[in-house]
């Protein structure tokens, strides 16, 4: 494995990710929820300068650190065109593109739904993906700009990845998602899984990352029968 991942909490419920290609020492942050926290964590790790920002979408809690980090580190900023609505962007990427961090190769997948231009970054070789606000542990992003059909299609794309793929999602929503899931799923194994999540959160532990296998087993949105069933579940969650 050539990729180190450092997760840290910031803002009210965001996660920041600093990632390092161990072969070359190059470092990236996935999204920029809090520039000061990112710089602080970078210094704690002793990883040196920041080389790259990977933006998943335009929302401010994913982009508002772009300007400061660019000014202080000279890093390259990569993301979908929509980022330019609110923040600096050096290189536009879309589905099918590839971004390299040293010897680590990230495939870009377009996942509209939460926003129209949302993308996720996956390293096939590392078996890891940074999915922003498309997929959460036991949940998925709210549909702000796209349609339920678009989000369903995006989730199906992710669900087709190898089950062992490690999913790094951008928020700590899992306990709330588990409470909603229990209204739809009364299997004993779901109840047991929910209890492990509640206990982890009581201890202050992160419930991220997850895996595709775990989400296929428990996530109510990946377990939906079709797009219409997904849309009904998403509407129920929004009103939960």
Coordinates of C-alpha atoms in Angstrom, one line a residue:
X1 CA 0.0 0.0 0.0
X2 CA 1.3 3.4 -0.9
X3 CA -1.3 5.7 0.6
X4 CA -1.5 7.0 4.2
X5 CA -4.8 8.5 5.2
X6 CA -5.2 10.8 8.2
X7 CA -8.8 11.6 9.3
X8 CA -9.6 14.4 11.7
X9 CA -12.8 16.0 12.9
X10 CA -13.5 19.7 12.1
X11 CA -16.4 22.2 12.1
X12 CA -19.5 20.7 13.7
X13 CA -19.6 17.3 11.9
X14 CA -17.2 17.4 9.0
X15 CA -14.1 15.2 8.5
X16 CA -10.9 16.4 7.0
X17 CA -8.6 14.0 5.2
X18 CA -4.9 14.5 4.7
X19 CA -3.5 11.8 2.4
X20 CA 0.2 11.0 1.6
X21 CA 1.7 9.0 -1.2
X22 CA 4.4 7.1 0.7
X23 CA 6.5 6.4 -2.3
X24 CA 7.1 10.1 -3.0
X25 CA 6.0 12.0 0.1
X26 CA 3.5 14.1 -1.9
X27 CA 0.5 15.2 0.2
X28 CA -3.1 16.2 -0.6
X29 CA -6.1 17.2 1.3
X30 CA -9.5 16.0 0.2
X31 CA -11.8 19.1 0.4
X32 CA -10.9 22.1 2.6
X33 CA -13.5 22.4 5.4
X34 CA -11.2 24.3 7.7
X35 CA -7.8 25.7 6.4
X36 CA -6.5 26.3 9.9
X37 CA -7.2 22.8 11.1
X38 CA -5.7 21.3 7.9
X39 CA -2.5 23.3 8.4
X40 CA -2.4 22.3 12.1
X41 CA -2.8 18.6 11.3
X42 CA -0.2 18.9 8.6
X43 CA 2.3 20.3 11.0
X44 CA 1.5 17.6 13.7
X45 CA 2.1 14.9 11.1
X46 CA 5.3 16.3 10.0
X47 CA 4.4 15.6 6.4
X48 CA 5.8 18.8 5.0
X49 CA 4.1 21.0 2.4
X50 CA 0.7 20.5 0.9
X51 CA 0.9 19.7 -2.8
X52 CA -2.7 19.1 -3.9
X53 CA -6.3 19.9 -3.0
X54 CA -9.0 17.4 -4.3
X55 CA -12.4 19.1 -4.2
X56 CA -15.5 16.8 -4.4
X57 CA -18.1 19.6 -4.9
X58 CA -18.7 23.3 -4.4
X59 CA -20.4 23.6 -1.0
X60 CA -18.5 26.0 1.3
X61 CA -17.8 23.4 4.0
X62 CA -15.8 21.6 1.3
X63 CA -14.1 24.5 -0.4
X64 CA -13.8 27.5 1.9
X65 CA -10.2 26.7 2.8
X66 CA -9.1 26.7 -0.9
X67 CA -7.9 30.3 -1.0
X68 CA -5.9 30.3 2.2
X69 CA -4.3 27.0 1.5
X70 CA -3.4 28.0 -2.0
X71 CA -1.9 31.3 -0.7
X72 CA 0.2 29.6 2.0
X73 CA 1.3 26.5 0.3
X74 CA 1.1 27.0 -3.5
X75 CA -0.7 23.7 -3.8
X76 CA -2.6 22.8 -7.0
X77 CA -6.4 22.8 -6.6
X78 CA -8.3 20.1 -8.6
X79 CA -12.1 19.6 -8.7
X80 CA -15.3 19.9 -10.8
X81 CA -16.1 23.1 -12.6
X82 CA -18.8 24.0 -10.1
X83 CA -16.1 24.8 -7.4
X84 CA -15.4 28.1 -9.3
X85 CA -18.8 29.3 -8.1
X86 CA -17.3 29.9 -4.6
X87 CA -13.5 29.2 -4.5
X88 CA -10.3 29.1 -6.5
X89 CA -9.7 26.1 -8.8
X90 CA -6.7 25.4 -11.0
X91 CA -7.6 22.2 -12.8
X92 CA -11.1 21.1 -13.8
X93 CA -11.8 17.4 -13.7
X94 CA -14.9 15.3 -14.6
X95 CA -15.9 11.7 -14.7
X96 CA -13.3 9.5 -16.5
X97 CA -10.4 11.8 -15.7
X98 CA -7.4 10.6 -13.6
X99 CA -5.5 12.6 -10.9
X100 CA -2.1 11.5 -9.7
X101 CA -0.6 12.1 -6.3
X102 CA 2.9 10.8 -6.8
X103 CA 2.5 7.1 -7.6
X104 CA -1.1 7.0 -6.3
X105 CA -3.6 7.2 -9.1
X106 CA -7.2 8.4 -8.5
X107 CA -10.0 7.8 -10.9
X108 CA -12.6 10.5 -11.0
X109 CA -16.3 9.4 -11.1
X110 CA -19.1 11.9 -11.6
X111 CA -21.8 11.4 -9.0
X112 CA -24.6 14.0 -9.5
X113 CA -27.4 14.3 -7.0
X114 CA -26.2 16.2 -4.0
X115 CA -24.9 18.7 -6.5
X116 CA -24.9 18.5 -10.3
X117 CA -21.1 18.5 -10.6
X118 CA -20.2 16.3 -7.6
X119 CA -17.3 13.9 -8.2
X120 CA -15.6 11.2 -6.1
X121 CA -11.9 10.1 -6.2
X122 CA -11.1 6.4 -6.1
X123 CA -7.7 4.6 -6.1
X124 CA -8.4 1.2 -7.5
X125 CA -5.0 0.0 -6.5
X126 CA -5.4 1.1 -2.9
X127 CA -9.0 0.0 -2.7
X128 CA -10.0 3.3 -1.3
X129 CA -12.4 6.1 -2.3
X130 CA -13.1 9.6 -1.1
X131 CA -16.8 10.1 -1.7
X132 CA -17.6 13.6 -0.3
X133 CA -21.3 13.9 0.3
X134 CA -22.6 11.2 -2.1
X135 CA -22.5 8.2 0.2
X136 CA -22.4 8.1 4.0
X137 CA -22.2 5.3 6.5
X138 CA -25.9 4.1 6.5
X139 CA -26.9 7.2 4.5
X140 CA -26.5 9.4 1.4
X141 CA -26.3 13.1 0.7
X142 CA -29.3 15.3 0.6
X143 CA -30.5 16.0 -3.0
X144 CA -30.0 19.8 -3.3
X145 CA -29.5 20.2 -7.1
X146 CA -30.0 16.9 -8.8
X147 CA -32.9 14.4 -8.9
X148 CA -33.6 11.2 -6.9
X149 CA -33.0 9.3 -10.2
X150 CA -29.6 10.9 -10.5
X151 CA -28.6 10.1 -6.9
X152 CA -29.9 6.6 -7.3
X153 CA -27.8 6.1 -10.4
X154 CA -24.7 7.6 -8.6
X155 CA -25.2 5.3 -5.7
X156 CA -25.6 2.3 -8.0
X157 CA -22.2 3.2 -9.6
X158 CA -20.5 3.1 -6.2
X159 CA -22.3 -0.1 -5.2
X160 CA -20.8 -1.8 -8.2
X161 CA -17.3 -1.3 -6.8
X162 CA -15.5 -4.2 -5.2
X163 CA -17.1 -4.9 -1.8
X164 CA -13.8 -4.5 0.1
X165 CA -13.5 -0.9 -1.2
X166 CA -12.9 1.4 1.8
X167 CA -15.2 4.4 1.8
X168 CA -14.1 7.7 3.3
X169 CA -17.2 9.9 3.7
X170 CA -17.0 13.6 4.7
X171 CA -19.4 13.8 7.7
X172 CA -20.1 12.0 11.0
X173 CA -23.8 11.3 10.5
X174 CA -23.8 7.6 11.3
X175 CA -25.7 7.6 14.6
X176 CA -28.6 9.6 13.2
X177 CA -28.5 7.5 10.0
X178 CA -28.7 4.4 12.2
X179 CA -31.7 5.6 14.1
X180 CA -33.5 6.2 10.8
X181 CA -32.4 2.8 9.4
X182 CA -33.9 1.1 12.4
X183 CA -37.3 2.4 11.4
X184 CA -37.0 0.4 8.1
X185 CA -34.9 -2.6 9.1
X186 CA -35.7 -4.7 12.1
X187 CA -33.2 -7.5 11.4
X188 CA -31.3 -8.5 14.5
X189 CA -28.0 -7.9 12.7
X190 CA -29.0 -4.3 12.0
X191 CA -29.9 -3.7 15.6
X192 CA -26.5 -5.2 16.7
X193 CA -24.7 -3.0 14.1
X194 CA -26.6 0.1 15.3
X195 CA -25.6 -0.6 18.9
X196 CA -21.9 -0.8 17.9
X197 CA -22.3 2.6 16.2
X198 CA -24.0 4.2 19.2
X199 CA -21.4 2.8 21.6
X200 CA -18.5 4.1 19.3
X201 CA -20.0 7.6 19.3
X202 CA -20.5 7.6 23.0
X203 CA -16.8 6.9 23.3
X204 CA -16.1 9.8 20.9
X205 CA -14.8 7.5 18.1
X206 CA -15.2 8.0 14.4
X207 CA -17.5 5.7 12.5
X208 CA -15.7 6.5 9.2
X209 CA -14.4 4.8 7.1
X210 CA -16.9 2.2 6.1
X211 CA -16.8 -0.3 3.2
X212 CA -19.0 -1.0 0.2
X213 CA -19.7 -4.5 1.7
X214 CA -21.0 -3.0 4.9
X215 CA -23.2 -0.4 3.1
X216 CA -24.7 -3.1 0.8
X217 CA -25.6 -5.0 3.9
X218 CA -27.1 -2.2 5.9
X219 CA -27.5 1.1 4.1
X220 CA -31.2 1.6 3.5
X221 CA -30.5 3.7 0.3
X222 CA -28.4 1.0 -1.3
X223 CA -30.9 -1.6 -0.2
X224 CA -33.8 0.2 -2.0
X225 CA -35.5 -1.9 -4.7
X226 CA -35.4 0.8 -7.4
X227 CA -35.2 4.5 -8.0
X228 CA -38.8 5.0 -6.8
X229 CA -38.2 3.2 -3.6
X230 CA -35.0 5.1 -3.1
X231 CA -36.9 8.4 -3.6
X232 CA -39.5 7.4 -1.0
X233 CA -36.8 6.5 1.5
X234 CA -34.9 9.8 0.8
X235 CA -38.1 11.8 1.4
X236 CA -38.8 9.9 4.6
X237 CA -35.2 10.6 5.8
X238 CA -35.5 14.3 5.0
X239 CA -38.7 14.4 7.2
X240 CA -37.3 12.1 10.0

